[in-house]
């Protein structure tokens, strides 16, 4: 038997014995650092030439077996699914050729899902770019069939070629996966960043979620979070595996810190937007709820509960659609509401961040996009919020943030800094304030120009954020006082370690701004020559330990005194002082 025939035999045996398996790579939310879902990736037997998915699927396509292989791969992906709760999503790859295969049978996947206890709302079909779509009208027809059942659609490899952009325009997916070629070193490449900014703006307007692929560097993760990308996937966050992923605390901290900055420190909760809503028990007659809607014209929906816990949602328009048929009244009028309610509504705790709820809500299937969001308190019914209310509140906060944020770094400005300090003081819990000031910045600006000066300011902002992300806590705050002055407010248990990290990070990169030049002296603001190798960083650490209120003026005065001591010292350094009882 020649080699080619042997390969053919191995492939047929692989298919007949179903010797493929799935591994799962996590997709992580850049809003809260939680795993939102997994992409199922097919693997062939380790002891065969088909272990690599690329070789396996290419051979199947050559042999006219692609549809059969993908059908088997979908079943294996669903069978081995590691989803941990019903909100998580399973991304399953489908090549565009399969959509045009005459043997394609819509509905087959639904049977497999039911067999393994999943629903279409858990599944995202990811259209891969193994080949471009030739018949968009057929593809749209098939995908529309899936969407009506509750499935969602993703377009893979966006940014890697024209065909993927055409697929986005024609198919209007729920998710766009940004190709690794656009993500790699995006923190260093302004052109890539500008292209991705366009994707972010487009996605916001179209209610599409972006997933950045191939994240391998911490700096890429920080940049993508700061830019407002929704989700990320890559070896940095988790390699393909057969068990649920656990994100490293360091990576979660980076997401928290940069999410807070990008979102103008928007950490307010959905509970603040809840309003009363009609509540009925699962055994309430449909006729009673129909009467309620007729009497309460302003009510768009009602929540269905069982023992004070929400278990379903009934929207006004959907109920009357049920009752609109010729025999609908006789079929439904005397049945209980649990027979027609939406049993999988979006239910969130009142402490969940508004932006996270917005992302969950706008990622729903199109026919559920404007459904009420149910809000609970300790698992019990608390209220509801409309999509309009949620989006309007986010827009208002972003407009306010843009108005007062520093235009160079995008960090919160003085108004937000004062609010944050006042809030920490009123909470009567220990916290630490770090003021950062660049030494000899005027000399640097005069020598290298304002553009380089702006870059050094932005670098310092990044140093502050990255350091807080590593050694701070999720609700820590970084602000830009103005010029070359910054502030961090933290509840870390190691404030001195945080200060040293800021200095180490600053010192490790500042020399790159000198363009290879060397000198022995710099000039201070008074025009006096000072022996120094360049720009240094002075930090004031004020540790506020008192359980009784500390005056904001006291913090400022203490920081100013410490800053004076630090600036009298050559090189980057921090001085500290504790206020109140320890």
Tab-separated table of C-alpha atoms in Angstrom, residues 62-508:
chain	number	residue	atom	x	y	z
A	62	UNK	CA	-10.007	17.634	-0.690
A	63	UNK	CA	-11.820	14.317	-0.246
A	64	UNK	CA	-15.318	15.874	-0.273
A	65	UNK	CA	-15.814	14.886	3.389
A	66	UNK	CA	-15.814	18.355	4.927
A	67	UNK	CA	-19.510	18.386	5.834
A	68	UNK	CA	-19.320	14.960	7.444
A	69	UNK	CA	-16.208	15.941	9.451
A	70	UNK	CA	-17.692	19.246	10.632
A	71	UNK	CA	-20.898	17.527	11.692
A	72	UNK	CA	-18.831	15.100	13.785
A	73	UNK	CA	-16.711	17.978	15.158
A	74	UNK	CA	-19.850	19.874	16.257
A	75	UNK	CA	-21.174	16.835	18.085
A	76	UNK	CA	-17.827	16.257	19.822
A	77	UNK	CA	-17.642	19.943	20.804
A	78	UNK	CA	-21.107	19.853	22.348
A	79	UNK	CA	-20.582	16.456	23.952
A	80	UNK	CA	-17.393	17.562	25.741
A	81	UNK	CA	-18.605	21.075	26.548
A	82	UNK	CA	-17.096	22.597	29.721
A	83	UNK	CA	-19.540	25.502	30.083
A	84	UNK	CA	-19.928	26.302	33.769
A	85	UNK	CA	-23.257	28.171	33.700
A	86	UNK	CA	-26.045	29.019	31.271
A	87	UNK	CA	-24.714	32.514	30.480
A	88	UNK	CA	-21.481	31.145	29.018
A	89	UNK	CA	-21.211	30.607	25.265
A	90	UNK	CA	-19.738	27.806	23.179
A	91	UNK	CA	-18.132	28.977	19.906
A	92	UNK	CA	-18.254	26.258	17.238
A	93	UNK	CA	-16.381	26.665	13.945
A	94	UNK	CA	-18.253	26.242	10.681
A	95	UNK	CA	-16.492	26.720	7.349
A	96	UNK	CA	-18.299	28.773	4.748
A	97	UNK	CA	-18.267	25.793	2.313
A	98	UNK	CA	-20.471	23.774	4.667
A	99	UNK	CA	-23.215	26.399	4.409
A	100	UNK	CA	-23.340	25.712	0.666
A	101	UNK	CA	-23.128	21.915	0.944
A	102	UNK	CA	-26.270	20.257	-0.505
A	103	UNK	CA	-26.121	17.721	2.345
A	104	UNK	CA	-26.388	20.439	4.985
A	105	UNK	CA	-29.421	19.719	7.194
A	106	UNK	CA	-30.562	22.617	9.448
A	107	UNK	CA	-31.912	21.304	12.730
A	108	UNK	CA	-29.323	18.556	13.190
A	109	UNK	CA	-27.376	20.646	15.717
A	110	UNK	CA	-30.524	21.244	17.798
A	111	UNK	CA	-30.973	17.495	18.223
A	112	UNK	CA	-27.379	17.180	19.470
A	113	UNK	CA	-27.783	20.083	21.896
A	114	UNK	CA	-30.938	18.595	23.407
A	115	UNK	CA	-29.131	15.279	23.769
A	116	UNK	CA	-26.426	16.870	25.946
A	117	UNK	CA	-28.574	19.362	27.881
A	118	UNK	CA	-27.626	22.606	26.099
A	119	UNK	CA	-29.749	25.140	24.226
A	120	UNK	CA	-29.200	27.271	21.099
A	121	UNK	CA	-28.715	30.325	23.336
A	122	UNK	CA	-25.402	28.765	24.451
A	123	UNK	CA	-24.024	28.407	20.913
A	124	UNK	CA	-22.235	30.823	18.595
A	125	UNK	CA	-21.495	29.587	15.079
A	126	UNK	CA	-18.121	30.959	14.058
A	127	UNK	CA	-17.783	31.310	10.280
A	128	UNK	CA	-14.132	30.525	9.553
A	129	UNK	CA	-12.092	31.790	6.635
A	130	UNK	CA	-10.954	28.476	5.216
A	131	UNK	CA	-12.636	29.688	2.073
A	132	UNK	CA	-14.642	32.760	1.167
A	133	UNK	CA	-18.428	32.677	0.951
A	134	UNK	CA	-19.541	32.498	-2.680
A	135	UNK	CA	-23.330	32.702	-2.284
A	136	UNK	CA	-24.220	35.272	0.380
A	137	UNK	CA	-27.949	35.054	-0.286
A	138	UNK	CA	-27.889	31.318	0.518
A	139	UNK	CA	-25.648	31.844	3.553
A	140	UNK	CA	-27.927	34.585	4.919
A	141	UNK	CA	-30.966	32.352	4.453
A	142	UNK	CA	-29.368	29.462	6.348
A	143	UNK	CA	-28.015	31.681	9.135
A	144	UNK	CA	-31.397	33.410	9.496
A	145	UNK	CA	-32.878	29.976	10.159
A	146	UNK	CA	-30.353	29.451	12.956
A	147	UNK	CA	-30.920	32.919	14.416
A	148	UNK	CA	-34.642	32.345	14.750
A	149	UNK	CA	-33.810	29.335	16.946
A	150	UNK	CA	-31.620	31.464	19.255
A	151	UNK	CA	-28.125	30.789	17.886
A	152	UNK	CA	-25.674	33.646	17.387
A	153	UNK	CA	-23.111	34.247	14.621
A	154	UNK	CA	-19.435	35.252	14.676
A	155	UNK	CA	-17.152	36.175	11.787
A	156	UNK	CA	-13.577	34.974	12.242
A	157	UNK	CA	-10.270	36.545	11.116
A	158	UNK	CA	-11.591	40.093	10.646
A	159	UNK	CA	-8.811	42.378	9.460
A	160	UNK	CA	-6.983	39.560	7.680
A	161	UNK	CA	-8.520	40.100	4.241
A	162	UNK	CA	-11.281	41.622	2.159
A	163	UNK	CA	-13.522	38.558	2.252
A	164	UNK	CA	-14.010	38.777	6.014
A	165	UNK	CA	-14.998	42.452	5.749
A	166	UNK	CA	-17.522	41.570	3.046
A	167	UNK	CA	-18.900	38.803	5.284
A	168	UNK	CA	-19.366	41.341	8.110
A	169	UNK	CA	-21.287	43.687	5.823
A	170	UNK	CA	-23.495	40.942	4.364
A	171	UNK	CA	-24.144	38.731	7.411
A	172	UNK	CA	-24.198	41.381	10.202
A	173	UNK	CA	-22.835	39.023	12.872
A	174	UNK	CA	-23.261	39.202	16.642
A	175	UNK	CA	-19.495	38.883	17.180
A	176	UNK	CA	-16.449	39.911	15.157
A	177	UNK	CA	-13.182	38.127	15.922
A	178	UNK	CA	-10.176	40.346	15.204
A	179	UNK	CA	-7.305	38.446	13.613
A	180	UNK	CA	-3.994	38.031	15.433
A	181	UNK	CA	-2.153	39.866	12.634
A	182	UNK	CA	-3.885	43.091	13.713
A	183	UNK	CA	-3.481	42.455	17.457
A	184	UNK	CA	0.227	41.543	17.605
A	185	UNK	CA	2.261	44.405	19.163
A	186	UNK	CA	-0.721	46.769	18.923
A	187	UNK	CA	0.656	48.694	21.907
A	188	UNK	CA	3.672	49.643	19.739
A	189	UNK	CA	1.965	50.134	16.358
A	190	UNK	CA	-0.186	53.253	15.985
A	191	UNK	CA	-1.494	52.237	12.553
A	192	UNK	CA	-2.871	48.986	13.971
A	193	UNK	CA	-4.381	50.924	16.874
A	194	UNK	CA	-6.107	53.348	14.477
A	195	UNK	CA	-7.552	50.438	12.466
A	196	UNK	CA	-8.842	48.765	15.628
A	197	UNK	CA	-10.337	52.056	16.835
A	198	UNK	CA	-12.403	52.045	13.641
A	199	UNK	CA	-13.595	48.517	14.423
A	200	UNK	CA	-14.539	49.584	17.971
A	201	UNK	CA	-16.542	52.575	16.736
A	202	UNK	CA	-18.271	50.466	14.080
A	203	UNK	CA	-19.095	47.712	16.582
A	204	UNK	CA	-20.620	50.204	19.017
A	205	UNK	CA	-22.903	51.597	16.334
A	206	UNK	CA	-23.968	48.131	15.149
A	207	UNK	CA	-24.311	46.494	18.622
A	208	UNK	CA	-21.651	43.946	17.682
A	209	UNK	CA	-19.181	42.563	20.244
A	210	UNK	CA	-15.476	42.425	19.359
A	211	UNK	CA	-13.197	39.514	20.299
A	212	UNK	CA	-9.450	40.080	19.946
A	213	UNK	CA	-7.591	36.861	19.093
A	214	UNK	CA	-4.042	35.742	19.787
A	215	UNK	CA	-3.274	37.764	22.933
A	216	UNK	CA	0.221	36.792	24.051
A	217	UNK	CA	1.591	39.897	25.794
A	218	UNK	CA	0.401	41.724	28.893
A	219	UNK	CA	0.866	45.048	27.094
A	220	UNK	CA	-1.494	43.896	24.313
A	221	UNK	CA	-4.103	42.997	26.936
A	222	UNK	CA	-3.803	46.399	28.609
A	223	UNK	CA	-4.045	48.301	25.311
A	224	UNK	CA	-7.080	46.358	24.080
A	225	UNK	CA	-8.903	46.829	27.381
A	226	UNK	CA	-8.151	50.538	27.333
A	227	UNK	CA	-9.434	50.839	23.748
A	228	UNK	CA	-12.813	49.371	24.658
A	229	UNK	CA	-12.562	45.941	22.999
A	230	UNK	CA	-15.169	43.653	24.585
A	231	UNK	CA	-13.450	40.251	24.770
A	232	UNK	CA	-10.022	38.669	24.348
A	233	UNK	CA	-8.652	35.221	23.560
A	234	UNK	CA	-5.095	33.920	23.434
A	235	UNK	CA	-2.348	31.927	25.132
A	236	UNK	CA	-1.774	34.702	27.692
A	237	UNK	CA	-5.307	34.172	29.013
A	238	UNK	CA	-5.554	30.421	28.562
A	239	UNK	CA	-4.406	27.648	26.252
A	240	UNK	CA	-6.852	25.142	24.728
A	241	UNK	CA	-7.689	22.523	27.377
A	242	UNK	CA	-10.352	20.037	28.440
A	243	UNK	CA	-11.165	21.699	31.771
A	244	UNK	CA	-12.573	25.134	32.714
A	245	UNK	CA	-10.086	28.035	32.690
A	246	UNK	CA	-9.018	30.103	35.674
A	247	UNK	CA	-7.691	33.545	34.800
A	248	UNK	CA	-4.537	34.629	36.647
A	249	UNK	CA	-5.102	37.325	39.264
A	250	UNK	CA	-2.453	39.496	37.609
A	251	UNK	CA	-4.312	39.485	34.296
A	252	UNK	CA	-7.652	40.126	35.968
A	253	UNK	CA	-6.160	43.097	37.825
A	254	UNK	CA	-4.910	44.591	34.541
A	255	UNK	CA	-8.377	44.239	33.038
A	256	UNK	CA	-10.011	45.833	36.084
A	257	UNK	CA	-7.618	48.759	36.188
A	258	UNK	CA	-7.660	49.556	32.475
A	259	UNK	CA	-11.417	48.937	32.226
A	260	UNK	CA	-11.967	51.486	34.992
A	261	UNK	CA	-9.785	54.044	33.233
A	262	UNK	CA	-11.284	53.490	29.788
A	263	UNK	CA	-14.768	53.588	31.229
A	264	UNK	CA	-13.970	56.740	33.236
A	265	UNK	CA	-14.019	54.694	36.427
A	266	UNK	CA	-17.595	53.610	35.792
A	267	UNK	CA	-18.115	51.140	38.579
A	268	UNK	CA	-21.700	52.048	39.417
A	269	UNK	CA	-24.130	49.182	39.707
A	270	UNK	CA	-27.281	48.164	37.841
A	271	UNK	CA	-29.224	48.334	41.109
A	272	UNK	CA	-29.196	52.113	40.767
A	273	UNK	CA	-31.311	51.831	37.587
A	274	UNK	CA	-33.953	49.373	38.806
A	275	UNK	CA	-37.626	50.352	38.621
A	276	UNK	CA	-40.789	48.535	39.781
A	277	UNK	CA	-42.297	45.998	37.406
A	278	UNK	CA	-45.376	43.770	37.416
A	279	UNK	CA	-44.702	40.433	39.141
A	280	UNK	CA	-46.783	37.250	38.760
A	281	UNK	CA	-46.450	33.660	39.904
A	282	UNK	CA	-45.730	30.840	37.476
A	283	UNK	CA	-49.256	29.444	37.934
A	284	UNK	CA	-51.005	32.707	37.061
A	285	UNK	CA	-53.485	32.320	34.208
A	286	UNK	CA	-52.534	33.873	30.875
A	287	UNK	CA	-55.919	35.607	30.860
A	288	UNK	CA	-55.057	37.472	34.078
A	289	UNK	CA	-51.786	38.780	32.662
A	290	UNK	CA	-53.460	39.790	29.394
A	291	UNK	CA	-55.976	41.805	31.431
A	292	UNK	CA	-53.102	43.404	33.355
A	293	UNK	CA	-51.466	44.561	30.113
A	294	UNK	CA	-54.776	45.971	28.844
A	295	UNK	CA	-55.228	47.998	32.037
A	296	UNK	CA	-51.555	49.028	32.343
A	297	UNK	CA	-50.729	50.484	28.954
A	298	UNK	CA	-47.279	51.651	30.078
A	299	UNK	CA	-46.179	48.130	31.087
A	300	UNK	CA	-43.916	46.541	28.445
A	301	UNK	CA	-43.388	43.308	30.335
A	302	UNK	CA	-43.897	41.377	33.569
A	303	UNK	CA	-41.612	39.130	35.596
A	304	UNK	CA	-42.653	35.592	36.507
A	305	UNK	CA	-41.506	34.385	39.929
A	306	UNK	CA	-41.486	31.256	42.000
A	307	UNK	CA	-41.078	31.823	45.747
A	308	UNK	CA	-39.883	35.435	45.202
A	309	UNK	CA	-37.181	34.327	42.768
A	310	UNK	CA	-37.531	35.360	39.098
A	311	UNK	CA	-37.768	32.411	36.716
A	312	UNK	CA	-39.230	33.946	33.570
A	313	UNK	CA	-40.244	37.035	31.612
A	314	UNK	CA	-43.352	37.814	29.586
A	315	UNK	CA	-43.127	40.792	27.250
A	316	UNK	CA	-46.388	42.493	26.216
A	317	UNK	CA	-45.912	42.187	22.463
A	318	UNK	CA	-44.914	38.532	22.693
A	319	UNK	CA	-47.974	37.592	24.728
A	320	UNK	CA	-50.355	39.250	22.305
A	321	UNK	CA	-48.584	37.547	19.401
A	322	UNK	CA	-49.438	34.238	21.093
A	323	UNK	CA	-53.064	35.336	21.348
A	324	UNK	CA	-53.335	36.689	17.802
A	325	UNK	CA	-54.067	33.416	15.959
A	326	UNK	CA	-57.507	32.163	14.962
A	327	UNK	CA	-57.770	29.625	17.766
A	328	UNK	CA	-55.237	31.242	20.113
A	329	UNK	CA	-57.703	32.306	22.807
A	330	UNK	CA	-59.149	28.841	23.157
A	331	UNK	CA	-55.626	27.348	23.175
A	332	UNK	CA	-53.976	29.706	25.636
A	333	UNK	CA	-56.572	31.679	27.612
A	334	UNK	CA	-56.933	29.215	30.484
A	335	UNK	CA	-53.367	27.986	30.557
A	336	UNK	CA	-50.774	29.142	33.088
A	337	UNK	CA	-48.145	31.716	32.140
A	338	UNK	CA	-45.203	29.333	32.614
A	339	UNK	CA	-46.287	27.536	29.446
A	340	UNK	CA	-45.478	30.545	27.225
A	341	UNK	CA	-43.053	32.708	29.227
A	342	UNK	CA	-39.391	33.190	28.288
A	343	UNK	CA	-37.731	30.785	30.710
A	344	UNK	CA	-34.193	32.107	30.059
A	345	UNK	CA	-34.383	35.891	30.544
A	346	UNK	CA	-31.393	38.006	31.471
A	347	UNK	CA	-31.273	38.047	35.288
A	348	UNK	CA	-28.502	39.987	37.074
A	349	UNK	CA	-27.681	40.848	40.668
A	350	UNK	CA	-28.029	44.494	41.678
A	351	UNK	CA	-24.258	44.708	42.340
A	352	UNK	CA	-23.289	43.900	38.732
A	353	UNK	CA	-21.680	46.830	36.874
A	354	UNK	CA	-23.989	48.647	34.451
A	355	UNK	CA	-21.539	48.295	31.543
A	356	UNK	CA	-21.351	44.541	32.042
A	357	UNK	CA	-25.153	44.315	32.001
A	358	UNK	CA	-25.233	46.428	28.845
A	359	UNK	CA	-22.841	44.041	27.136
A	360	UNK	CA	-24.863	40.985	28.188
A	361	UNK	CA	-28.121	42.598	27.098
A	362	UNK	CA	-26.949	43.754	23.674
A	363	UNK	CA	-25.350	40.363	22.970
A	364	UNK	CA	-28.736	38.637	23.124
A	365	UNK	CA	-30.512	37.305	20.051
A	366	UNK	CA	-32.153	40.052	18.003
A	367	UNK	CA	-35.705	39.097	19.005
A	368	UNK	CA	-34.746	39.448	22.694
A	369	UNK	CA	-32.641	42.594	22.305
A	370	UNK	CA	-35.218	44.956	23.855
A	371	UNK	CA	-36.496	42.625	26.574
A	372	UNK	CA	-36.428	43.907	30.140
A	373	UNK	CA	-33.387	43.071	32.269
A	374	UNK	CA	-34.447	41.488	35.567
A	375	UNK	CA	-32.581	42.692	38.680
A	376	UNK	CA	-32.296	40.669	41.876
A	377	UNK	CA	-31.089	41.306	45.414
A	378	UNK	CA	-29.667	38.237	47.148
A	379	UNK	CA	-31.423	36.113	44.534
A	380	UNK	CA	-34.857	37.630	45.135
A	381	UNK	CA	-36.853	39.873	42.819
A	382	UNK	CA	-35.841	43.553	43.136
A	383	UNK	CA	-36.921	45.294	39.919
A	384	UNK	CA	-36.161	45.641	36.229
A	385	UNK	CA	-34.413	47.985	33.795
A	386	UNK	CA	-35.034	48.691	30.123
A	387	UNK	CA	-32.314	48.698	27.488
A	388	UNK	CA	-33.056	52.358	26.798
A	389	UNK	CA	-32.449	53.312	30.429
A	390	UNK	CA	-29.194	51.349	30.572
A	391	UNK	CA	-27.769	52.783	27.341
A	392	UNK	CA	-28.823	56.352	28.174
A	393	UNK	CA	-27.132	56.180	31.574
A	394	UNK	CA	-23.887	54.893	30.037
A	395	UNK	CA	-23.972	57.621	27.375
A	396	UNK	CA	-24.518	60.356	29.979
A	397	UNK	CA	-21.630	59.158	32.147
A	398	UNK	CA	-19.291	58.856	29.166
A	399	UNK	CA	-20.151	62.373	28.016
A	400	UNK	CA	-19.458	63.708	31.497
A	401	UNK	CA	-16.202	61.758	31.658
A	402	UNK	CA	-15.040	62.999	28.258
A	403	UNK	CA	-15.738	66.563	29.379
A	404	UNK	CA	-13.566	66.398	32.501
A	405	UNK	CA	-10.916	63.763	31.594
A	406	UNK	CA	-7.379	64.796	30.705
A	407	UNK	CA	-7.238	65.054	26.884
A	408	UNK	CA	-3.642	63.764	26.623
A	409	UNK	CA	-3.843	60.593	28.737
A	410	UNK	CA	-7.604	60.027	28.951
A	411	UNK	CA	-7.230	59.628	32.710
A	412	UNK	CA	-9.769	61.161	35.105
A	413	UNK	CA	-9.078	64.829	35.806
A	414	UNK	CA	-9.296	66.993	38.913
A	415	UNK	CA	-13.083	66.915	39.275
A	416	UNK	CA	-13.112	63.113	39.343
A	417	UNK	CA	-10.001	63.014	41.539
A	418	UNK	CA	-11.668	65.189	44.172
A	419	UNK	CA	-14.840	63.095	44.026
A	420	UNK	CA	-12.821	59.903	44.493
A	421	UNK	CA	-10.851	61.314	47.435
A	422	UNK	CA	-14.028	62.562	49.108
A	423	UNK	CA	-15.683	59.185	48.618
A	424	UNK	CA	-12.719	57.344	50.186
A	425	UNK	CA	-12.681	59.722	53.151
A	426	UNK	CA	-16.416	59.292	53.750
A	427	UNK	CA	-16.142	55.498	53.626
A	428	UNK	CA	-13.889	55.649	56.730
A	429	UNK	CA	-11.777	52.732	55.500
A	430	UNK	CA	-7.953	52.756	55.218
A	431	UNK	CA	-6.557	53.883	51.867
A	432	UNK	CA	-3.327	55.263	50.430
A	433	UNK	CA	-2.669	58.258	48.198
A	434	UNK	CA	0.373	58.371	45.910
A	435	UNK	CA	1.259	61.664	44.238
A	436	UNK	CA	3.743	61.367	41.352
A	437	UNK	CA	5.712	64.245	39.848
A	438	UNK	CA	8.385	64.216	37.122
A	439	UNK	CA	11.674	65.949	37.954
A	440	UNK	CA	13.387	68.072	35.253
A	441	UNK	CA	10.480	67.661	32.844
A	442	UNK	CA	10.843	71.267	31.605
A	443	UNK	CA	14.472	70.560	30.722
A	444	UNK	CA	13.393	67.455	28.784
A	445	UNK	CA	10.675	69.387	26.938
A	446	UNK	CA	13.097	72.167	25.971
A	447	UNK	CA	15.741	69.706	24.777
A	448	UNK	CA	13.616	67.135	22.923
A	449	UNK	CA	10.464	69.054	21.998
A	450	UNK	CA	6.804	69.021	23.028
A	451	UNK	CA	5.920	65.893	21.052
A	452	UNK	CA	8.505	63.851	22.945
A	453	UNK	CA	7.311	65.531	26.136
A	454	UNK	CA	3.749	64.380	25.479
A	455	UNK	CA	5.025	60.852	24.853
A	456	UNK	CA	6.865	60.897	28.196
A	457	UNK	CA	3.663	62.042	29.951
A	458	UNK	CA	1.733	59.188	28.324
A	459	UNK	CA	4.491	56.758	29.307
A	460	UNK	CA	4.250	57.878	32.933
A	461	UNK	CA	0.467	57.410	32.830
A	462	UNK	CA	0.986	53.852	31.567
A	463	UNK	CA	3.561	53.189	34.304
A	464	UNK	CA	1.093	54.310	36.968
A	465	UNK	CA	-1.731	52.175	35.577
A	466	UNK	CA	0.382	49.058	35.044
A	467	UNK	CA	1.872	49.267	38.528
A	468	UNK	CA	-1.545	49.644	40.144
A	469	UNK	CA	-2.818	46.764	38.024
A	470	UNK	CA	-0.071	44.507	39.407
A	471	UNK	CA	0.046	45.569	43.053
A	472	UNK	CA	-3.267	47.302	43.657
A	473	UNK	CA	-6.879	46.194	43.998
A	474	UNK	CA	-9.734	46.181	41.452
A	475	UNK	CA	-11.278	49.453	42.675
A	476	UNK	CA	-8.047	51.450	42.797
A	477	UNK	CA	-7.973	54.775	40.977
A	478	UNK	CA	-5.406	56.528	38.771
A	479	UNK	CA	-5.867	60.177	37.832
A	480	UNK	CA	-3.985	62.908	35.968
A	481	UNK	CA	-3.786	66.086	38.043
A	482	UNK	CA	-2.338	67.992	35.094
A	483	UNK	CA	1.017	68.582	33.399
A	484	UNK	CA	3.477	66.017	34.772
A	485	UNK	CA	1.569	65.351	38.005
A	486	UNK	CA	-0.390	62.127	38.654
A	487	UNK	CA	-2.254	60.538	41.544
A	488	UNK	CA	-3.100	56.976	42.533
A	489	UNK	CA	-5.598	56.048	45.255
A	490	UNK	CA	-5.244	52.474	46.453
A	491	UNK	CA	-6.314	50.068	49.164
A	492	UNK	CA	-3.359	47.734	48.577
A	493	UNK	CA	-1.866	46.037	51.634
A	494	UNK	CA	1.622	46.882	50.288
A	495	UNK	CA	1.656	50.608	49.408
A	496	UNK	CA	5.463	50.842	49.683
A	497	UNK	CA	5.847	47.916	47.289
A	498	UNK	CA	3.488	49.718	44.899
A	499	UNK	CA	5.626	52.865	45.045
A	500	UNK	CA	8.788	50.879	44.372
A	501	UNK	CA	7.089	49.169	41.419
A	502	UNK	CA	6.161	52.563	39.933
A	503	UNK	CA	9.772	53.725	40.243
A	504	UNK	CA	11.221	50.494	38.829
A	505	UNK	CA	8.908	50.547	35.815
A	506	UNK	CA	9.619	54.219	35.156
A	507	UNK	CA	13.394	53.795	35.400
A	508	UNK	CA	13.395	50.711	33.156
